[in-house]
Amino acid sequence: MPALTLAELQVQLGGTLRGDGSVLLASAASLEQAGPGQLSFVLGQKYLPQARASLAGALVAPETLAADLSGNLLLVADPHATFARALALLYPEPKPDWSIHPGAHLAQDANIGEGCRIGPGSVVESGVVIGPGCQIGPQCYIGPGVRLGADCLLHAGVRILRDCIVGDRAILHPGCIIGSDGFGLAWEADHWVKVPQVGRVVLGDDVEIGANTTIDRGALDDTVIEDGAKLDNQIHVAHNCRIGRHTAIAGCVGIAGSTRIGAYCQIGGAAMIIGHLEICDRVTVSAGSFVAKDIRTPGVYTSVQPLMPHEDWKRNAAHLRHLDSLTKRIRALEKLLKDKA
Amino acid sequence: MPALTLAELQVQLGGTLRGDGSVLLASAASLEQAGPGQLSFVLGQKYLPQARASLAGALVAPETLAADLSGNLLLVADPHATFARALALLYPEPKPDWSIHPGAHLAQDANIGEGCRIGPGSVVESGVVIGPGCQIGPQCYIGPGVRLGADCLLHAGVRILRDCIVGDRAILHPGCIIGSDGFGLAWEADHWVKVPQVGRVVLGDDVEIGANTTIDRGALDDTVIEDGAKLDNQIHVAHNCRIGRHTAIAGCVGIAGSTRIGAYCQIGGAAMIIGHLEICDRVTVSAGSFVAKDIRTPGVYTSVQPLMPHEDWKRNAAHLRHLDSLTKRIRALEKLLKDKA
Amino acid sequence: MPALTLAELQVQLGGTLRGDGSVLLASAASLEQAGPGQLSFVLGQKYLPQARASLAGALVAPETLAADLSGNLLLVADPHATFARALALLYPEPKPDWSIHPGAHLAQDANIGEGCRIGPGSVVESGVVIGPGCQIGPQCYIGPGVRLGADCLLHAGVRILRDCIVGDRAILHPGCIIGSDGFGLAWEADHWVKVPQVGRVVLGDDVEIGANTTIDRGALDDTVIEDGAKLDNQIHVAHNCRIGRHTAIAGCVGIAGSTRIGAYCQIGGAAMIIGHLEICDRVTVSAGSFVAKDIRTPGVYTSVQPLMPHEDWKRNAAHLRHLDSLTKRIRALEKLLKDKA
């Protein structure tokens, strides 16, 4: 790990330096855990008590808190993003000591860009084109005809199936699968016939796909994840979906086939979205919610049950089966009283 | 990819040819995207406008729409299944150029059928029997004593653990795991003791298992997936379950231990089914539903919350904690009015 | 598989032997399936009919049922845990016939303990320390700086990323991922900036992690799974969570970032828990429940919708959007009647 002075960080990150620019920072930690050689950060006013008590060597902090803090500070407009960039400097992605590992299996006609690394056990099939500067971890599978842009990072055990397209700077986490078959079945007489899935998955630039997430290839047309979209772990994206640019999707979400999610959306963890829907730009779906209709207006949408002690739940939940008759009974009472009046 | 004339397709698929049988079809696309050298299909009457506007070289269409369509047609009773078969002809599963790849690790006593292909990095353990015509992708693991039927297709990174049985023509997608341990724990004093899981997984013929789906082995008896059942991605089937023949299960479903699902069922995405239940034949469970009781009558079952704008949800959801008292208040009003009457 | 007499089992397991101690037991089965050479077990009184009808060669049974059973018995205080131990004797984890397989890729400076086995295709990176007696299956990935305790069992395809710590006797199932990046994003102007995840995952002793489960590394501090915790398949644990000792979590559960779950908890399958919560010791969350608030009192908590025939659901669910107005109408009626009285 490189150690940097606060002044060196400021050169790279911008912002206003206050205090001792020569303080050496070798790593980062939370406000509570940080010690003298460590960088930490203050997101906003509500963290002031922890910030003042912190033993951190220096803090990235919002300019607006300049008057409230002392010590070594890098004052910036956007402390979270700036701290993220500082972490990338303090903790550069480790470079393995192999380039193309002899234990990798490469098709003779695979076209591997300059400066790429490919780990042991990885398989690169025929017709693959990999842009310059990609790092492909061990045990990855790059199927026939796949194209990767520049500077992608594939962790161990990523699998991309035939003909899929990945843009520049993709980060693909372990065990994710790009381009598995969609769930296409046609019923015939007394059994299912498999519908071959002949579309592709197309990932834009700056896309991140989490561990063990699966993205199915399109049935006929493509499944598309647009630029800058970020998907967490264990998500399932079915065939022919389109996820808009800069949309962030938290873990365990399921999205059924042909649904289109707009740009700048945030989908909470474990939300489930049925197929053939349109969700417009700038929609937030709360964690655990179930989306069964188009959403045409930006905003926050929710459909979860509140948690209760189990005995309370037993008493209450039974009535959910009778809401319709309950409503009718209220209407009858209202009518009765009105008639009397 | 092979190109076929419409007449050649008709010879293989049946149906009635209309228009120019010599039109050459090299690929397939949706009605909207298809061009002159491409095949498309019409599912039913509601797609007639798109079908008439389509530039496709030929259409697979239902006989019942013969009078409504012109151009090059293959008229059939069942356009979806016929189109699926056409796709299989136009897009044959690519055959890798290796047979048993030298980078595969095979136990000396493994019994590999004629015409099998096994990819680089795959491991086949002792006592394995693989039927003829199987294609086993790269990076697969076939544990000790596993038996595979004929003509199975295992994509990259499939793992089948010791002693499990797979029927003929199985299609196993990347990252799926057949025969992981069930979650068997016995509580003893102050900690859990692992209950060794000594049953197997038995998959019937024509079973398809999706990407990153996991099927646990039985505790003592077996976990069984019957002939023709189709499972999508990211499904979890716990120990000792039985899934009936030709049942289709969409992505992200969880099925807890010892539950038995009948034949010809359809389980919607992200449905969750608790353990030790019986679900009879021909049941449809809606996406996102939670099944906590036996289902003894065929039909469609649902248990999801409707989505609302978050502010509406906050107002409404609080009352779910008080449905019981709400019901009592209605009863009290009814009594009061009845007493007065 | 070893065959053992009932007397030999008693020496190793304790308890009181009744009947013929020389009966040879080669395997185990359920009460219904067991034959003369097989061991079975009786959990309690309600299984007496099956126990009496069983053809098993011997039964592990609770002392309290001594008077109700005949035949060959091992009478113990805790039949489930004792049977679990008997299974471990009858079905010892098979030892592969390789030690360090020549098809494994080991960094020169990796420190591998005595008696370890490492399977083909596995990759052990620089700086790794593996305790004695570990069995690492094929196709595993052990990242730079990872430390494993003694006697761990890693099934095929386990991936542990850089610097994570695993205690003694861990059992890690196929496809699980320890130490993938947390979902850390900072919004900047018009796009997301990745927040590098520099914490670790720390697993205690006797931890079990299910197939395709993912546990994200901490953002700055660590994600911690304490001693004896057991996690089933397809679980997602986000960054900075802490799971208390001897807590058991069933399949398909999602736990969002920085949530702390106490000791001795049981989390039902497919439960979803949002981030930054505290759940105290000895809490049970029912399967399928959604936890969005701290839980400070031990007990059972639930939040699921009851399943209904779809037509009933359609009638009832609509009213969930109007619970607030429904409640107001009841209040109005109550007031009206009170005013009249």
Short mmCIF file of C-alpha atoms in Angstrom, two decimals, chain A residues 57-288:
data_model
loop_
_atom_site.label_atom_id
_atom_site.label_comp_id
_atom_site.label_asym_id
_atom_site.label_seq_id
_atom_site.Cartn_x
_atom_site.Cartn_y
_atom_site.Cartn_z
CA GLY A 57 -4.46 11.79 11.08
CA ALA A 58 -6.63 13.79 8.71
CA LEU A 59 -10.25 14.15 7.69
CA VAL A 60 -12.00 14.72 4.38
CA ALA A 61 -14.83 17.07 5.36
CA PRO A 62 -17.46 19.27 3.75
CA GLU A 63 -16.50 22.91 3.24
CA THR A 64 -19.63 23.88 5.09
CA LEU A 65 -18.20 22.43 8.30
CA ALA A 66 -14.91 24.32 8.06
CA ALA A 67 -15.73 26.45 11.09
CA ASP A 68 -16.73 23.45 13.20
CA LEU A 69 -13.60 21.36 12.79
CA SER A 70 -9.94 21.70 13.66
CA GLY A 71 -6.93 19.53 12.88
CA ASN A 72 -5.73 18.35 9.49
CA LEU A 73 -8.53 18.71 6.97
CA LEU A 74 -9.18 18.39 3.28
CA LEU A 75 -12.26 20.56 2.78
CA VAL A 76 -14.30 19.68 -0.30
CA ALA A 77 -17.76 20.14 -1.79
CA ASP A 78 -18.47 16.43 -1.89
CA PRO A 79 -16.76 14.52 0.93
CA HIS A 80 -18.19 11.09 0.12
CA ALA A 81 -17.04 11.03 -3.51
CA THR A 82 -13.71 12.64 -2.58
CA PHE A 83 -13.10 10.08 0.14
CA ALA A 84 -13.92 7.34 -2.38
CA ARG A 85 -11.21 8.72 -4.67
CA ALA A 86 -8.78 8.95 -1.76
CA LEU A 87 -9.40 5.26 -0.98
CA ALA A 88 -8.63 4.38 -4.59
CA LEU A 89 -5.25 6.12 -4.17
CA LEU A 90 -4.45 4.55 -0.79
CA TYR A 91 -5.65 1.08 -1.80
CA PRO A 92 -4.87 0.58 -5.48
CA GLU A 93 -6.34 -2.62 -6.93
CA PRO A 94 -3.48 -5.11 -6.41
CA LYS A 95 -1.84 -6.18 -9.66
CA PRO A 96 -1.15 -9.92 -9.83
CA ASP A 97 2.40 -10.88 -10.74
CA TRP A 98 1.32 -12.81 -13.83
CA SER A 99 0.30 -11.29 -17.15
CA ILE A 100 -1.14 -14.13 -19.19
CA HIS A 101 -0.82 -16.99 -16.73
CA PRO A 102 0.41 -20.24 -18.32
CA GLY A 103 -2.49 -22.02 -16.62
CA ALA A 104 -5.03 -20.02 -18.68
CA HIS A 105 -6.58 -21.59 -21.79
CA LEU A 106 -6.69 -19.14 -24.71
CA ALA A 107 -8.09 -19.84 -28.16
CA GLN A 108 -5.50 -19.17 -30.82
CA ASP A 109 -7.63 -16.54 -32.51
CA ALA A 110 -8.52 -14.65 -29.33
CA ASN A 111 -7.54 -11.01 -29.65
CA ILE A 112 -6.12 -9.84 -26.31
CA GLY A 113 -5.35 -6.12 -25.89
CA GLU A 114 -2.12 -4.68 -24.63
CA GLY A 115 -1.37 -4.88 -20.93
CA CYS A 116 -4.07 -7.45 -20.16
CA ARG A 117 -3.68 -9.99 -17.38
CA ILE A 118 -5.47 -13.34 -17.42
CA GLY A 119 -5.41 -15.62 -14.39
CA PRO A 120 -4.85 -19.35 -14.02
CA GLY A 121 -7.70 -21.62 -15.04
CA SER A 122 -9.43 -18.94 -17.10
CA VAL A 123 -10.77 -19.95 -20.49
CA VAL A 124 -10.97 -17.53 -23.43
CA GLU A 125 -12.83 -19.00 -26.39
CA SER A 126 -12.57 -18.44 -30.11
CA GLY A 127 -13.35 -15.05 -31.60
CA VAL A 128 -13.04 -13.17 -28.32
CA VAL A 129 -11.82 -9.57 -28.43
CA ILE A 130 -10.50 -8.07 -25.16
CA GLY A 131 -9.61 -4.38 -24.99
CA PRO A 132 -6.34 -3.08 -23.54
CA GLY A 133 -5.65 -3.01 -19.83
CA CYS A 134 -8.20 -5.62 -18.77
CA GLN A 135 -7.53 -7.70 -15.68
CA ILE A 136 -9.25 -11.09 -15.82
CA GLY A 137 -8.97 -13.05 -12.61
CA PRO A 138 -8.48 -16.78 -12.22
CA GLN A 139 -11.19 -19.28 -13.23
CA CYS A 140 -13.09 -16.92 -15.52
CA TYR A 141 -14.89 -18.05 -18.65
CA ILE A 142 -15.11 -15.81 -21.72
CA GLY A 143 -17.33 -17.51 -24.29
CA PRO A 144 -17.01 -17.53 -28.09
CA GLY A 145 -17.33 -14.16 -29.75
CA VAL A 146 -17.48 -12.12 -26.53
CA ARG A 147 -16.16 -8.55 -26.76
CA LEU A 148 -14.76 -6.67 -23.74
CA GLY A 149 -13.88 -2.98 -23.76
CA ALA A 150 -10.78 -1.42 -22.20
CA ASP A 151 -9.72 -1.55 -18.55
CA CYS A 152 -12.29 -4.05 -17.33
CA LEU A 153 -11.76 -5.83 -14.03
CA LEU A 154 -13.12 -9.36 -13.81
CA HIS A 155 -12.71 -10.96 -10.40
CA ALA A 156 -12.24 -14.71 -9.97
CA GLY A 157 -14.89 -16.96 -11.48
CA VAL A 158 -16.78 -14.51 -13.71
CA ARG A 159 -18.56 -16.15 -16.65
CA ILE A 160 -19.59 -14.36 -19.83
CA LEU A 161 -21.34 -16.47 -22.43
CA ARG A 162 -21.09 -16.39 -26.21
CA ASP A 163 -21.42 -13.15 -28.14
CA CYS A 164 -22.11 -10.86 -25.17
CA ILE A 165 -20.70 -7.34 -25.18
CA VAL A 166 -19.07 -5.55 -22.24
CA GLY A 167 -18.15 -1.85 -22.38
CA ASP A 168 -15.12 -0.07 -20.94
CA ARG A 169 -14.17 -0.12 -17.26
CA ALA A 170 -16.68 -2.81 -16.26
CA ILE A 171 -16.20 -4.33 -12.81
CA LEU A 172 -17.57 -7.86 -12.61
CA HIS A 173 -17.56 -9.57 -9.24
CA PRO A 174 -16.92 -13.25 -8.47
CA GLY A 175 -19.46 -15.76 -9.66
CA CYS A 176 -21.55 -13.38 -11.73
CA ILE A 177 -22.90 -14.77 -14.97
CA ILE A 178 -23.51 -12.64 -18.04
CA GLY A 179 -25.51 -14.20 -20.84
CA SER A 180 -27.06 -17.34 -19.39
CA ASP A 181 -30.16 -18.50 -21.26
CA GLY A 182 -33.43 -16.73 -20.55
CA PHE A 183 -36.28 -18.85 -19.21
CA GLY A 184 -38.04 -19.35 -22.55
CA LEU A 185 -40.52 -22.20 -22.74
CA ALA A 186 -43.34 -23.03 -25.13
CA TRP A 187 -46.02 -25.46 -24.00
CA GLU A 188 -46.78 -28.24 -26.48
CA ALA A 189 -49.43 -30.86 -25.82
CA ASP A 190 -48.08 -32.26 -22.52
CA HIS A 191 -44.61 -30.84 -22.03
CA TRP A 192 -42.41 -27.77 -22.34
CA VAL A 193 -40.31 -27.08 -25.43
CA LYS A 194 -37.20 -24.99 -24.87
CA VAL A 195 -37.16 -21.74 -26.84
CA PRO A 196 -33.51 -21.21 -27.82
CA GLN A 197 -32.28 -17.87 -26.55
CA VAL A 198 -30.41 -16.18 -29.36
CA GLY A 199 -30.12 -12.57 -28.17
CA ARG A 200 -27.13 -11.22 -26.27
CA VAL A 201 -26.36 -9.25 -23.12
CA VAL A 202 -24.94 -5.80 -23.84
CA LEU A 203 -23.32 -3.97 -20.89
CA GLY A 204 -22.47 -0.29 -21.35
CA ASP A 205 -19.43 1.52 -19.99
CA ASP A 206 -18.71 1.81 -16.25
CA VAL A 207 -21.13 -0.94 -15.32
CA GLU A 208 -20.59 -2.93 -12.11
CA ILE A 209 -22.18 -6.36 -11.57
CA GLY A 210 -22.18 -7.99 -8.13
CA ALA A 211 -21.16 -11.42 -6.91
CA ASN A 212 -23.34 -14.32 -8.09
CA THR A 213 -25.66 -11.97 -9.99
CA THR A 214 -27.07 -13.46 -13.20
CA ILE A 215 -28.06 -11.56 -16.33
CA ASP A 216 -29.85 -13.59 -18.96
CA ARG A 217 -29.29 -13.11 -22.66
CA GLY A 218 -32.22 -11.88 -24.74
CA ALA A 219 -34.61 -14.31 -26.38
CA LEU A 220 -34.39 -12.67 -29.83
CA ASP A 221 -33.36 -9.08 -29.11
CA ASP A 222 -30.75 -8.13 -26.46
CA THR A 223 -30.78 -7.62 -22.72
CA VAL A 224 -29.21 -4.20 -22.13
CA ILE A 225 -27.58 -2.62 -19.07
CA GLU A 226 -26.80 0.99 -19.86
CA ASP A 227 -23.73 3.09 -18.98
CA GLY A 228 -22.95 3.59 -15.34
CA ALA A 229 -25.60 1.21 -13.97
CA LYS A 230 -24.54 -0.56 -10.77
CA LEU A 231 -25.91 -3.93 -9.71
CA ASP A 232 -25.21 -5.52 -6.33
CA ASN A 233 -24.97 -9.25 -5.45
CA GLN A 234 -27.42 -12.07 -6.15
CA ILE A 235 -29.61 -10.11 -8.54
CA HIS A 236 -31.48 -11.86 -11.31
CA VAL A 237 -32.14 -9.91 -14.52
CA ALA A 238 -34.27 -11.92 -16.93
CA HIS A 239 -34.18 -11.87 -20.72
CA ASN A 240 -34.84 -8.71 -22.71
CA CYS A 241 -34.75 -6.34 -19.75
CA ARG A 242 -33.27 -2.90 -20.15
CA ILE A 243 -31.75 -1.11 -17.14
CA GLY A 244 -31.21 2.63 -17.64
CA ARG A 245 -27.99 4.52 -17.15
CA HIS A 246 -26.76 5.27 -13.64
CA THR A 247 -29.51 3.19 -12.09
CA ALA A 248 -28.40 1.42 -8.89
CA ILE A 249 -29.93 -1.91 -7.85
CA ALA A 250 -29.29 -3.39 -4.40
CA GLY A 251 -28.82 -7.06 -3.57
CA CYS A 252 -31.30 -9.92 -4.06
CA VAL A 253 -33.51 -8.02 -6.52
CA GLY A 254 -35.34 -10.02 -9.19
CA ILE A 255 -36.46 -8.46 -12.48
CA ALA A 256 -38.62 -10.57 -14.77
CA GLY A 257 -38.46 -10.62 -18.54
CA SER A 258 -38.79 -7.62 -20.88
CA THR A 259 -39.13 -5.05 -18.11
CA ARG A 260 -37.55 -1.66 -18.76
CA ILE A 261 -36.22 0.39 -15.88
CA GLY A 262 -35.34 4.01 -16.57
CA ALA A 263 -32.24 6.05 -15.79
CA TYR A 264 -31.24 7.31 -12.33
CA CYS A 265 -33.51 4.83 -10.55
CA GLN A 266 -32.73 3.19 -7.21
CA ILE A 267 -34.14 -0.25 -6.58
CA GLY A 268 -33.98 -1.36 -2.94
CA GLY A 269 -32.73 -4.76 -1.84
CA ALA A 270 -34.94 -7.79 -2.44
CA ALA A 271 -37.46 -5.80 -4.46
CA MET A 272 -39.19 -7.95 -7.04
CA ILE A 273 -40.39 -6.57 -10.37
CA ILE A 274 -42.59 -8.59 -12.68
CA GLY A 275 -42.19 -8.79 -16.44
CA HIS A 276 -43.18 -6.50 -19.31
CA LEU A 277 -43.30 -3.35 -17.17
CA GLU A 278 -42.06 0.17 -17.82
CA ILE A 279 -40.55 2.08 -14.90
CA CYS A 280 -39.75 5.67 -15.73
CA ASP A 281 -36.57 7.63 -14.85
CA ARG A 282 -35.82 8.65 -11.27
CA VAL A 283 -38.01 6.11 -9.50
CA THR A 284 -37.04 4.73 -6.10
CA VAL A 285 -38.49 1.34 -5.16
CA SER A 286 -38.22 0.63 -1.43
CA ALA A 287 -36.43 -2.50 -0.26
CA GLY A 288 -38.60 -5.60 -0.24
#
